[in-house]
Coordinates of N, CA and C in Angstrom, one line a residue:
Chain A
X1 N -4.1 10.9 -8.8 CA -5.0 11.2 -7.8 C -5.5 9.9 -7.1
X2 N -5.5 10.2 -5.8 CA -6.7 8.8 -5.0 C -7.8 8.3 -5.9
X3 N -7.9 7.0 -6.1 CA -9.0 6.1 -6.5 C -10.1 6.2 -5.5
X4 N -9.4 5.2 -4.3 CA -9.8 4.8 -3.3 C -9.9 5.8 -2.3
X5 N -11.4 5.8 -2.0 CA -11.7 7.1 -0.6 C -12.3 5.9 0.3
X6 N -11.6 5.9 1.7 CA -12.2 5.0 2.6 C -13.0 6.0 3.7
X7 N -14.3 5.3 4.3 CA -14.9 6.0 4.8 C -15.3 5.2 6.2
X8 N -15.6 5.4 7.2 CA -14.9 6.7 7.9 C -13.4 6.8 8.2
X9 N -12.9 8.1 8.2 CA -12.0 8.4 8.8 C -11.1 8.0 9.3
X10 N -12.0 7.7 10.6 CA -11.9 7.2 11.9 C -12.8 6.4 12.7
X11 N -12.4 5.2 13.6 CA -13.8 4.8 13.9 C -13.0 4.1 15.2
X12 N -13.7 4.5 16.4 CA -13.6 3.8 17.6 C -14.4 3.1 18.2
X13 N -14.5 1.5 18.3 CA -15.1 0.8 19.4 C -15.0 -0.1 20.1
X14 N -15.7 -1.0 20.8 CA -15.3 -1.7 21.7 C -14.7 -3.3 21.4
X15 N -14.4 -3.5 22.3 CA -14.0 -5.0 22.0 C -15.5 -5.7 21.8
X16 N -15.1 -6.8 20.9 CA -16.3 -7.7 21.0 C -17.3 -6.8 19.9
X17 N -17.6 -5.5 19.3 CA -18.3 -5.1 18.3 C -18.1 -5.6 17.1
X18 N -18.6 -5.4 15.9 CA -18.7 -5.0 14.7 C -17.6 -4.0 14.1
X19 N -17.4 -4.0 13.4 CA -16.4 -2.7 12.8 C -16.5 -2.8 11.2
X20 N -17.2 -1.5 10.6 CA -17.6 -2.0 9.1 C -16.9 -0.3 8.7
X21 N -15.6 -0.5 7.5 CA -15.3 0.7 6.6 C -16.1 0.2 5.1
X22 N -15.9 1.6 4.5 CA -16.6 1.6 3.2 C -15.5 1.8 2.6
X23 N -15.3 1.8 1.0 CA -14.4 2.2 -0.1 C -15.2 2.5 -0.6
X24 N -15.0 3.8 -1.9 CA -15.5 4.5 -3.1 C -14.5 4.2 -3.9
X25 N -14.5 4.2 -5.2 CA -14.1 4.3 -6.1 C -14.4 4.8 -7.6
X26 N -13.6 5.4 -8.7 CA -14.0 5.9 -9.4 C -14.2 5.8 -10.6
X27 N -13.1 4.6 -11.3 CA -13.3 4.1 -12.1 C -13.5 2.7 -12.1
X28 N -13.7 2.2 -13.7 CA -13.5 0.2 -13.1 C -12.8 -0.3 -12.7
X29 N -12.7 -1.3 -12.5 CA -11.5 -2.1 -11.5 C -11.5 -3.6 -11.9
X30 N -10.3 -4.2 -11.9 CA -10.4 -5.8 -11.8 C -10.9 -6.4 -10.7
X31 N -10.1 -5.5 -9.6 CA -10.0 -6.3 -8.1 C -10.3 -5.3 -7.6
X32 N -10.1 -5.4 -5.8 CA -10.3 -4.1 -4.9 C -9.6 -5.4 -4.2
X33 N -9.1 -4.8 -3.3 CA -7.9 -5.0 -2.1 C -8.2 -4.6 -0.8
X34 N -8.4 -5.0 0.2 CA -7.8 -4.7 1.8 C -6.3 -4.6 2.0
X35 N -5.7 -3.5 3.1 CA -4.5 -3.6 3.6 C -5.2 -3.4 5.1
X36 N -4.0 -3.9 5.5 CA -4.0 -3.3 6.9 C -2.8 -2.8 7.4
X37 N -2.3 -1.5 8.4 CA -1.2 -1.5 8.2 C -1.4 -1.2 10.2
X38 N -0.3 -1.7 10.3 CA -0.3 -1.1 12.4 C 0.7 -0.3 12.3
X39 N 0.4 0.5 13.3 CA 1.4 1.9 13.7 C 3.1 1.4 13.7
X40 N 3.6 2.2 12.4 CA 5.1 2.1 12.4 C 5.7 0.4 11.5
X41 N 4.4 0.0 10.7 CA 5.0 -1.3 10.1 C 4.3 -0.8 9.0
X42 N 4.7 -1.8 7.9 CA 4.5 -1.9 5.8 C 2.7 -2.2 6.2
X43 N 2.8 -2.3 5.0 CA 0.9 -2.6 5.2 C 1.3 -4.1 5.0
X44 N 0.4 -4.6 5.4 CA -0.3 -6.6 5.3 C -1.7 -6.5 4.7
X45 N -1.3 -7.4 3.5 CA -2.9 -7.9 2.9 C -3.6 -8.4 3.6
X46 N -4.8 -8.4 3.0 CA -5.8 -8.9 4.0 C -6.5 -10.4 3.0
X47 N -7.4 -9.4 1.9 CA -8.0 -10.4 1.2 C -8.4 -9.3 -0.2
X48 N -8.8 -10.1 -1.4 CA -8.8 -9.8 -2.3 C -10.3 -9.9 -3.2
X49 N -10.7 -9.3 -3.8 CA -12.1 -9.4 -4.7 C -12.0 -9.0 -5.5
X50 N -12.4 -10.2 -6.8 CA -12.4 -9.8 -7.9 C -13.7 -9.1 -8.3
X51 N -13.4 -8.4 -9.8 CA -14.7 -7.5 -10.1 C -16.2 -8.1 -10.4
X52 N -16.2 -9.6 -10.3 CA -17.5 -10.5 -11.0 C -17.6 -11.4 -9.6
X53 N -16.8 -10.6 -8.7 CA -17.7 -11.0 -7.0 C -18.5 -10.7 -6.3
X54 N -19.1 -10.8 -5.4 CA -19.8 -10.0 -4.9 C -19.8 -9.9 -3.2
X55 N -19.3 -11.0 -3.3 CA -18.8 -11.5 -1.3 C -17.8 -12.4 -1.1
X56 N -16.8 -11.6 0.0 CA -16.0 -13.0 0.3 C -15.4 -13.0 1.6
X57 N -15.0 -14.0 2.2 CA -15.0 -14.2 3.5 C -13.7 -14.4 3.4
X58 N -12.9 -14.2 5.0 CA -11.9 -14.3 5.2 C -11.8 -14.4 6.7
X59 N -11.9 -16.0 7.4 CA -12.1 -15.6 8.9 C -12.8 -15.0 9.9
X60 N -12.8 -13.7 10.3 CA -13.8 -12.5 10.9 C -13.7 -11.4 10.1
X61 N -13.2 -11.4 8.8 CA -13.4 -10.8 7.7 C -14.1 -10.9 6.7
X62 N -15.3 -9.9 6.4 CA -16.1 -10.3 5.0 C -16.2 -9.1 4.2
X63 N -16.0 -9.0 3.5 CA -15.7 -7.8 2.3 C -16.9 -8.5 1.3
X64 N -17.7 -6.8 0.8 CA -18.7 -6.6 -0.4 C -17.9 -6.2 -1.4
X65 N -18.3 -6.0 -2.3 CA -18.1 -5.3 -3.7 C -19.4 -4.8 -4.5
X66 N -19.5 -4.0 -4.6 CA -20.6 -3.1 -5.7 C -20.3 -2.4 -6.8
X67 N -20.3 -3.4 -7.8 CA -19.7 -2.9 -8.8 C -20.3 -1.7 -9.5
X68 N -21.8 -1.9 -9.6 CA -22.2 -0.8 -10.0 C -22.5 0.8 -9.0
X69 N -22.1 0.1 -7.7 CA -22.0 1.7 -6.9 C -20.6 2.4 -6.9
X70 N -19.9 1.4 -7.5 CA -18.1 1.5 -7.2 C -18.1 1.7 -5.2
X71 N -18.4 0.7 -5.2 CA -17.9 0.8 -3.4 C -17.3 -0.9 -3.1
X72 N -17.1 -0.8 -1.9 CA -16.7 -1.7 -1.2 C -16.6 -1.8 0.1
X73 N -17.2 -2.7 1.2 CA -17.3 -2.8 2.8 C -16.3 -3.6 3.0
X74 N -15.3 -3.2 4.3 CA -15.0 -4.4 5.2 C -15.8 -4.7 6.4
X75 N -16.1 -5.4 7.1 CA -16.7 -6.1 8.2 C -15.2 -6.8 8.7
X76 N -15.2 -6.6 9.8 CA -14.6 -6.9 10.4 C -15.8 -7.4 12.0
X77 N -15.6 -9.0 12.5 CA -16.3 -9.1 13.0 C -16.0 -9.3 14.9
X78 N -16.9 -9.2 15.7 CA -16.1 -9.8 17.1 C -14.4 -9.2 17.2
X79 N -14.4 -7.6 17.3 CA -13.3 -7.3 17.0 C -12.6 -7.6 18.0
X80 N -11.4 -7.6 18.4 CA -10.4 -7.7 19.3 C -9.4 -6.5 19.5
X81 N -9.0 -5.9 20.5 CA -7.7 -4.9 20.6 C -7.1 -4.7 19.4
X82 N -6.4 -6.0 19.2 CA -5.1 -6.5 18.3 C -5.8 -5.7 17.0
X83 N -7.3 -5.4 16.8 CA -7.3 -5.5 15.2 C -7.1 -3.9 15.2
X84 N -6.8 -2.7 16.0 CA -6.3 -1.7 16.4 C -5.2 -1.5 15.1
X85 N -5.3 -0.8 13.7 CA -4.7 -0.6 13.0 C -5.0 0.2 12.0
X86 N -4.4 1.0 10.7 CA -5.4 1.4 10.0 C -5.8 0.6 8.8
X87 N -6.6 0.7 8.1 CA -7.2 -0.5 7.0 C -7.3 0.6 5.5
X88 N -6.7 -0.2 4.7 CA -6.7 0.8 3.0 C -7.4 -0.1 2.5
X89 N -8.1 0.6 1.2 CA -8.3 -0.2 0.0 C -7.3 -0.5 -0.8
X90 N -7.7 -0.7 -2.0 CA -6.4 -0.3 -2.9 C -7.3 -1.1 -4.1
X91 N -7.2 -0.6 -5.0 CA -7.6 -1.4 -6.6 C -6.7 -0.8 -7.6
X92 N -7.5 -1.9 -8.8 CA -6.5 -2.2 -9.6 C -7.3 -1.2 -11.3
X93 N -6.7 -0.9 -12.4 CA -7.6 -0.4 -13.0 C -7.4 -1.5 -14.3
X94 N -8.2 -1.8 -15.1 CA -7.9 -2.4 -16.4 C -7.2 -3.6 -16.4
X95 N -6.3 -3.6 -17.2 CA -5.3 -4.6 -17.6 C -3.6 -4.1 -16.7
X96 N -3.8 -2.7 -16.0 CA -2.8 -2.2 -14.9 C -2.1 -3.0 -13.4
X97 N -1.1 -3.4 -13.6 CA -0.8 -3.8 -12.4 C 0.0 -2.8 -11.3
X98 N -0.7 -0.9 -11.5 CA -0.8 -0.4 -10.7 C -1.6 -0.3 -9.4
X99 N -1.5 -0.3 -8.4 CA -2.5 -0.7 -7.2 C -2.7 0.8 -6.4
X100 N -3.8 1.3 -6.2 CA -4.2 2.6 -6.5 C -4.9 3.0 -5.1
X101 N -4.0 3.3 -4.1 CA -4.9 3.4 -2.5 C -5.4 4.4 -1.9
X102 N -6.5 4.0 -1.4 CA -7.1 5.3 -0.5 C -6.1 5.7 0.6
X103 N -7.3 6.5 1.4 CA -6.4 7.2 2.3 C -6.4 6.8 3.7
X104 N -7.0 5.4 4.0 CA -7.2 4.7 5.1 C -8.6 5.2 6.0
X105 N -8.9 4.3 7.0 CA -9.5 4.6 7.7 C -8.6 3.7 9.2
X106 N -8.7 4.7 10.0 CA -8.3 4.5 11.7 C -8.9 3.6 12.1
X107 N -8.4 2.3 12.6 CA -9.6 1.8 13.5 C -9.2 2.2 15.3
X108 N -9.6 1.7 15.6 CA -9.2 1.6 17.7 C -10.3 1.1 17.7
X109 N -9.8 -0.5 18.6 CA -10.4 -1.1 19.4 C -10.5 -1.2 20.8
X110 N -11.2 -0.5 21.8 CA -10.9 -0.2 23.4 C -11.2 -1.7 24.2
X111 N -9.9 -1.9 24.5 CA -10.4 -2.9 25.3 C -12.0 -3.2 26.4
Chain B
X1 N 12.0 -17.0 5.2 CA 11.9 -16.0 4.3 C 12.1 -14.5 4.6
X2 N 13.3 -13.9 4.3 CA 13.2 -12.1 4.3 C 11.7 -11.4 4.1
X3 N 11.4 -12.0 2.6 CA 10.2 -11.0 1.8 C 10.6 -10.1 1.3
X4 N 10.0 -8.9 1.6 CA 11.0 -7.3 0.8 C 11.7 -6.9 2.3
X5 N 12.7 -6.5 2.1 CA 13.5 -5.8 3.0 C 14.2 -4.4 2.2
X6 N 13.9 -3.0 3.1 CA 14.3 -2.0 2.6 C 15.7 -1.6 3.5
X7 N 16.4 -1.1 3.2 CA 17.5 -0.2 4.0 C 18.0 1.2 3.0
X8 N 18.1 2.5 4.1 CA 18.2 2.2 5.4 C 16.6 2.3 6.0
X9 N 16.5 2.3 7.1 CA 15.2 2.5 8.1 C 15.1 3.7 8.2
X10 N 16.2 4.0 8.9 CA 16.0 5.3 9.2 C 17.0 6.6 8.3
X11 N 16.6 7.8 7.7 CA 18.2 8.7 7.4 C 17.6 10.4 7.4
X12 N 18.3 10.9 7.8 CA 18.7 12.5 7.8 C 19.4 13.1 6.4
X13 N 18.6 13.5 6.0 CA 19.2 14.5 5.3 C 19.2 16.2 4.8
X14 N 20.1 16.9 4.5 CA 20.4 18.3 3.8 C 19.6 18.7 2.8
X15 N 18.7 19.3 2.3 CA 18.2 20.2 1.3 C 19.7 20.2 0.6
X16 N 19.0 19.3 -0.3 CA 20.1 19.5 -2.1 C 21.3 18.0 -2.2
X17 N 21.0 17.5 -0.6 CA 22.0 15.8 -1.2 C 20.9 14.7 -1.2
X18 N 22.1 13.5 -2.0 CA 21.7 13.0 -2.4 C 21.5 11.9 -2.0
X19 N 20.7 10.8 -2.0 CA 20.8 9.3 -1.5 C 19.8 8.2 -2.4
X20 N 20.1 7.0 -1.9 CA 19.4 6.2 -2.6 C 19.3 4.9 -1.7
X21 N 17.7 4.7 -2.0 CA 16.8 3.9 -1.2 C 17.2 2.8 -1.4
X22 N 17.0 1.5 -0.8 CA 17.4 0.5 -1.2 C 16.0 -0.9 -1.0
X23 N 15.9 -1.8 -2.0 CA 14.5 -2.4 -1.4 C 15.2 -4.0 -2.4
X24 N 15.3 -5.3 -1.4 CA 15.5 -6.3 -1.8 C 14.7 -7.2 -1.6
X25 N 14.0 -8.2 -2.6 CA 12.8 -9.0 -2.7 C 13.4 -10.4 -2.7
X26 N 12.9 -11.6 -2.1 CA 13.6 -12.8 -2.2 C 12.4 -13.8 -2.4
X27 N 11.2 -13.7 -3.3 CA 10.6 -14.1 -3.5 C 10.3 -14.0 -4.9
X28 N 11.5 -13.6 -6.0 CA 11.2 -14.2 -7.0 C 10.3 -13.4 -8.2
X29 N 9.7 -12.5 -7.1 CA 8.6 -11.5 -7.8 C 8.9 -10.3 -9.0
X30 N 8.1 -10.6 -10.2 CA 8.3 -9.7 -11.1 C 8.4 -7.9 -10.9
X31 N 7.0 -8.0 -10.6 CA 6.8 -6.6 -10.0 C 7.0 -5.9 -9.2
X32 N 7.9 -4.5 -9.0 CA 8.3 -4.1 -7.8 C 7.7 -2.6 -7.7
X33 N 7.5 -1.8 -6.4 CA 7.2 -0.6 -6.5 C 7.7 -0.2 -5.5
X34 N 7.6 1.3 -5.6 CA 7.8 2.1 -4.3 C 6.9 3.1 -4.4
X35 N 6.4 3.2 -3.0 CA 5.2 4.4 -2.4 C 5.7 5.0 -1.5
X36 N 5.2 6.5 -1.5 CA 5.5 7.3 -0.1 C 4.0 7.5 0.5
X37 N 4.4 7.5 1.8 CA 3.1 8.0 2.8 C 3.5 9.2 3.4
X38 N 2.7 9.7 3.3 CA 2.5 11.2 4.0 C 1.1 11.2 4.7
X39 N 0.6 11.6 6.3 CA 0.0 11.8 6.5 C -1.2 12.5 6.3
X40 N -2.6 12.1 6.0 CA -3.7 12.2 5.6 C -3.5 12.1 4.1
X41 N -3.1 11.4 3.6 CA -2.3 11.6 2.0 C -2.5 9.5 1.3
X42 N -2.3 9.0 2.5 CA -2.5 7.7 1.9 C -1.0 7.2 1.3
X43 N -1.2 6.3 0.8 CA 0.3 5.7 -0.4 C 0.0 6.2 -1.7
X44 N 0.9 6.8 -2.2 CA 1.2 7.2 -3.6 C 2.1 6.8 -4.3
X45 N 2.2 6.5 -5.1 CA 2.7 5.9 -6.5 C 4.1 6.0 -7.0
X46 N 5.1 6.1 -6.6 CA 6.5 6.7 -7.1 C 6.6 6.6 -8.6
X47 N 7.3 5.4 -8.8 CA 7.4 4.6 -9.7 C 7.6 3.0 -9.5
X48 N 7.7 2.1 -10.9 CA 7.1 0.7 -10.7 C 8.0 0.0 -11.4
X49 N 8.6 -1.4 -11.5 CA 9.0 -1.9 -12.6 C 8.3 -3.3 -12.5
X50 N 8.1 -3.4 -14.0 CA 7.3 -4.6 -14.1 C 8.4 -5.9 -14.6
X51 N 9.6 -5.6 -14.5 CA 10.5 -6.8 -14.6 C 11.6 -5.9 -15.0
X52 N 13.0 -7.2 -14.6 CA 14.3 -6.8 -14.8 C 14.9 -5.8 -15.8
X53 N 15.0 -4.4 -15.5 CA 15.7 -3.8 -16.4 C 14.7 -3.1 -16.8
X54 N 13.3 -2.3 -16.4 CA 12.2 -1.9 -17.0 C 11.8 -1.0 -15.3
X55 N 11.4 -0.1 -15.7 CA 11.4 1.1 -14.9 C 9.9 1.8 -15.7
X56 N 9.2 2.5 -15.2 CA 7.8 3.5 -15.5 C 7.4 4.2 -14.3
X57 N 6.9 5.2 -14.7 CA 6.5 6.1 -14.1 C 4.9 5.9 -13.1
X58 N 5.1 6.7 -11.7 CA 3.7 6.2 -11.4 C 3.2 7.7 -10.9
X59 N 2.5 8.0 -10.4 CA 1.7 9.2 -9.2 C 2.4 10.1 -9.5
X60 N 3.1 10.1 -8.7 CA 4.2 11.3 -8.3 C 5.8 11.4 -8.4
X61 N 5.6 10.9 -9.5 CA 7.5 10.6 -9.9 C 8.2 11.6 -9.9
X62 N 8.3 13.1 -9.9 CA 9.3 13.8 -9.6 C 10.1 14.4 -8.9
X63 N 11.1 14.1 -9.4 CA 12.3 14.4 -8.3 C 13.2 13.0 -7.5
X64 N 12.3 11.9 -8.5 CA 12.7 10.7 -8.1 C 13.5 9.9 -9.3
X65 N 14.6 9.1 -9.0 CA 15.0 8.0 -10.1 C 14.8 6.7 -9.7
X66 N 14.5 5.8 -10.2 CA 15.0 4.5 -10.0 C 15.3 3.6 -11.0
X67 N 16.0 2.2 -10.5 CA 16.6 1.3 -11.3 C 16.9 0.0 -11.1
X68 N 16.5 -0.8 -11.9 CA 16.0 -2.3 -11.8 C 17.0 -3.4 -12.4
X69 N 18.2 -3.0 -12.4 CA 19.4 -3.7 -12.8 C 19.1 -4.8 -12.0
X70 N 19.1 -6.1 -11.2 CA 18.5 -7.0 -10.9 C 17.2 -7.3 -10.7
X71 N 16.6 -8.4 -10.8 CA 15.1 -8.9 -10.4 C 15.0 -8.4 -8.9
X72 N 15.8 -9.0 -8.3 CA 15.4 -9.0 -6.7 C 15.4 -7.4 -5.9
X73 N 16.4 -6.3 -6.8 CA 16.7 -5.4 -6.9 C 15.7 -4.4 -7.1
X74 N 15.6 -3.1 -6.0 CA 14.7 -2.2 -6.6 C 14.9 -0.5 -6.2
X75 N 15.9 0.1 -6.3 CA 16.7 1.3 -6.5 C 16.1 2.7 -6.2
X76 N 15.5 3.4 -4.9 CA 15.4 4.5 -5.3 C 15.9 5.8 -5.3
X77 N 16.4 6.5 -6.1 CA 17.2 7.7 -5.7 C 16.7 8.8 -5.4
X78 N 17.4 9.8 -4.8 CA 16.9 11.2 -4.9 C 18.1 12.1 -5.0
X79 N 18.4 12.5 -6.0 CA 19.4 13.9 -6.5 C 19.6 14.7 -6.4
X80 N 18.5 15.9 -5.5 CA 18.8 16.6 -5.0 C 17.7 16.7 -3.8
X81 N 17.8 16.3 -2.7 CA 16.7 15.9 -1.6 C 16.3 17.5 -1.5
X82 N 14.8 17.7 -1.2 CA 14.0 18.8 -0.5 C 13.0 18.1 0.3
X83 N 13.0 19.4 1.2 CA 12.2 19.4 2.1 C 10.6 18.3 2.1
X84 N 10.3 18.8 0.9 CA 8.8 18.2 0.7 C 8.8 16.7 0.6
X85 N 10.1 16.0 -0.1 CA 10.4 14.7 0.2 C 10.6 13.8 1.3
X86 N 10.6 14.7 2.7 CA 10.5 14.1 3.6 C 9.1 13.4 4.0
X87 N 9.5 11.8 4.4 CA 8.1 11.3 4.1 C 7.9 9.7 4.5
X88 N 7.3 8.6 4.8 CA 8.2 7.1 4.7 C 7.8 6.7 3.6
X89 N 9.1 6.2 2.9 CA 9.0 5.4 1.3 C 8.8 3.7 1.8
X90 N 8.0 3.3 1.5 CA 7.6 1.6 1.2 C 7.8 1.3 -0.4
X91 N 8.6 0.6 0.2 CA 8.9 -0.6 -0.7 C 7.7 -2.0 -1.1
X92 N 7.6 -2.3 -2.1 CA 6.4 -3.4 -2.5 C 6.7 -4.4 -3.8
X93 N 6.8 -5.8 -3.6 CA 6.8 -6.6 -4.7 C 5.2 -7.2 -5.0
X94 N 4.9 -7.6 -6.1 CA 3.8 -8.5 -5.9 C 3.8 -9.7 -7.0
X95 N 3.1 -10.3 -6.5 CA 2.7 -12.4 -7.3 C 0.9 -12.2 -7.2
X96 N 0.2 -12.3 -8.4 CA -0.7 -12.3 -8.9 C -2.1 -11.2 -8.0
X97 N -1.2 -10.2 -8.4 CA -2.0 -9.2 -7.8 C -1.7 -8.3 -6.5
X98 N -1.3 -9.4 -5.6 CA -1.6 -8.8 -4.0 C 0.1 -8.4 -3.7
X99 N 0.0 -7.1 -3.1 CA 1.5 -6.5 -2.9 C 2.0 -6.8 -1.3
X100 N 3.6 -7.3 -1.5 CA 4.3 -7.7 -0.4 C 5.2 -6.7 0.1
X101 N 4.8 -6.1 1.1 CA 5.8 -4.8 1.6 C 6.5 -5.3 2.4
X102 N 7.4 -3.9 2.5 CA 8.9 -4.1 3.4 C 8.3 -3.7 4.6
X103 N 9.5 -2.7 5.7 CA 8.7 -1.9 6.8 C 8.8 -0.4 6.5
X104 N 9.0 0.0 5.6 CA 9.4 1.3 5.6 C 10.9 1.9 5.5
X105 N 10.7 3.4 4.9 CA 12.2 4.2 5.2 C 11.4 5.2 5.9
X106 N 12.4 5.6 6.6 CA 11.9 6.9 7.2 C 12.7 7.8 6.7
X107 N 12.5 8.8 5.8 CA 13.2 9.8 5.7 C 12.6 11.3 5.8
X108 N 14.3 12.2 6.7 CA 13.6 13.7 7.2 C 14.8 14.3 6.4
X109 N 13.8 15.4 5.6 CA 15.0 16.1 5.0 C 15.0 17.5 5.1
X110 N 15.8 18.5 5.7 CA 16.3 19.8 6.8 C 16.2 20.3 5.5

């Protein structure tokens, strides 16, 4: 079964906004993971948090972790067209180097 | 650098034949996997091998084989293709955690 539930859906906005998804999760985890994947290609990493993090930056990317809510945000910042893709979690459980993904969230950025 | 490269991209197939996926890593990587996506469904788990010659089970292994006779090698079959396997299989290696994917298979099976 899905670990990772990414929330929303779907999310459409403009160029130049803010763009923030959530992850849930259900059990513990080492890590938690961003993908990103564009229409009709593999997914691309994004960045990675370990479980004794709590923030980390990547560019116009900053990802939380809440370990005791089991969640996780991306921010994505000053978005651009290009970031028009969908975005997974994915984590890890235990000592597993199974990687365990939600079910994305849509972004669209309208010019 | 390649990275993972799957073939084929694209294939057609018959309810009840057979084929096998193909996914080659040139990066050396222990770990290899394959996932299917199906829409509203996310990536699921096929199966995994965590080094040469070593195969396990993941999510939704049935109706699937695979085999890891080389490192860089990562094999997946299907022996008698249905319908509900129609789907795109990704291919994935990984190095300390983070997974390196291919572009996809696309497979449709009549």
């Amino acid at each position: 079964s899905q670990q990772g539930e990414e929330d929303p859906q779907a999310l459409s906005i403009q160029e130049g906004e803010n763009a923030t998804m959530n992850c849930s999760y259900k059990t513990s985890i080492n890590n938690l993971q961003w993908y990103r994947q564009n229409s009709g290609r593999g997914l691309v990493h994004l960045i990675l948090i370990r479980s004794n993090e709590r923030e980390k930056h990547s560019g116009r990317l900053r990802v939380t972790l809440d370990t005791s809510k089991k969640s996780s945000s991306l921010l994505i910042t000053a978005s651009r067209a290009a970031d028009t893709a969908s975005y997974f979690c994915a984590t890890a459980q235990g000592g597993s180097e199974k990687l365990v993904f939600g079910k994305g969230t849509k972004l669209t950025v309208n010019p | 650098n390649a990275g993972v490269t799957q073939t084929p991209k694209f294939r057609v197939l018959k309810t009840g034949q057979s084929m096998t996926l193909l996914c080659a890593q040139d990066m050396n990587h222990e770990y290899m996997y394959w996932y299917r996506q199906d829409p509203g469904m996310g990536l699921r788990l096929i199966h995994y091998s965590v080094g040469e010659g070593t195969t396990a089970k993941g999510e939704v292994p049935d109706g699937y084989n695979v085999s890891r006779l080389k490192k860089q090698n990562f094999l997946l079959g299907l022996e008698s293709a249905a319908p509900s396997q129609t789907s795109v299989y990704f291919c994935a290696s990984s190095y300390r955690g983070e997974l390196f994917f291919g572009e996809g298979s696309r497979l449709t099976v009549l």
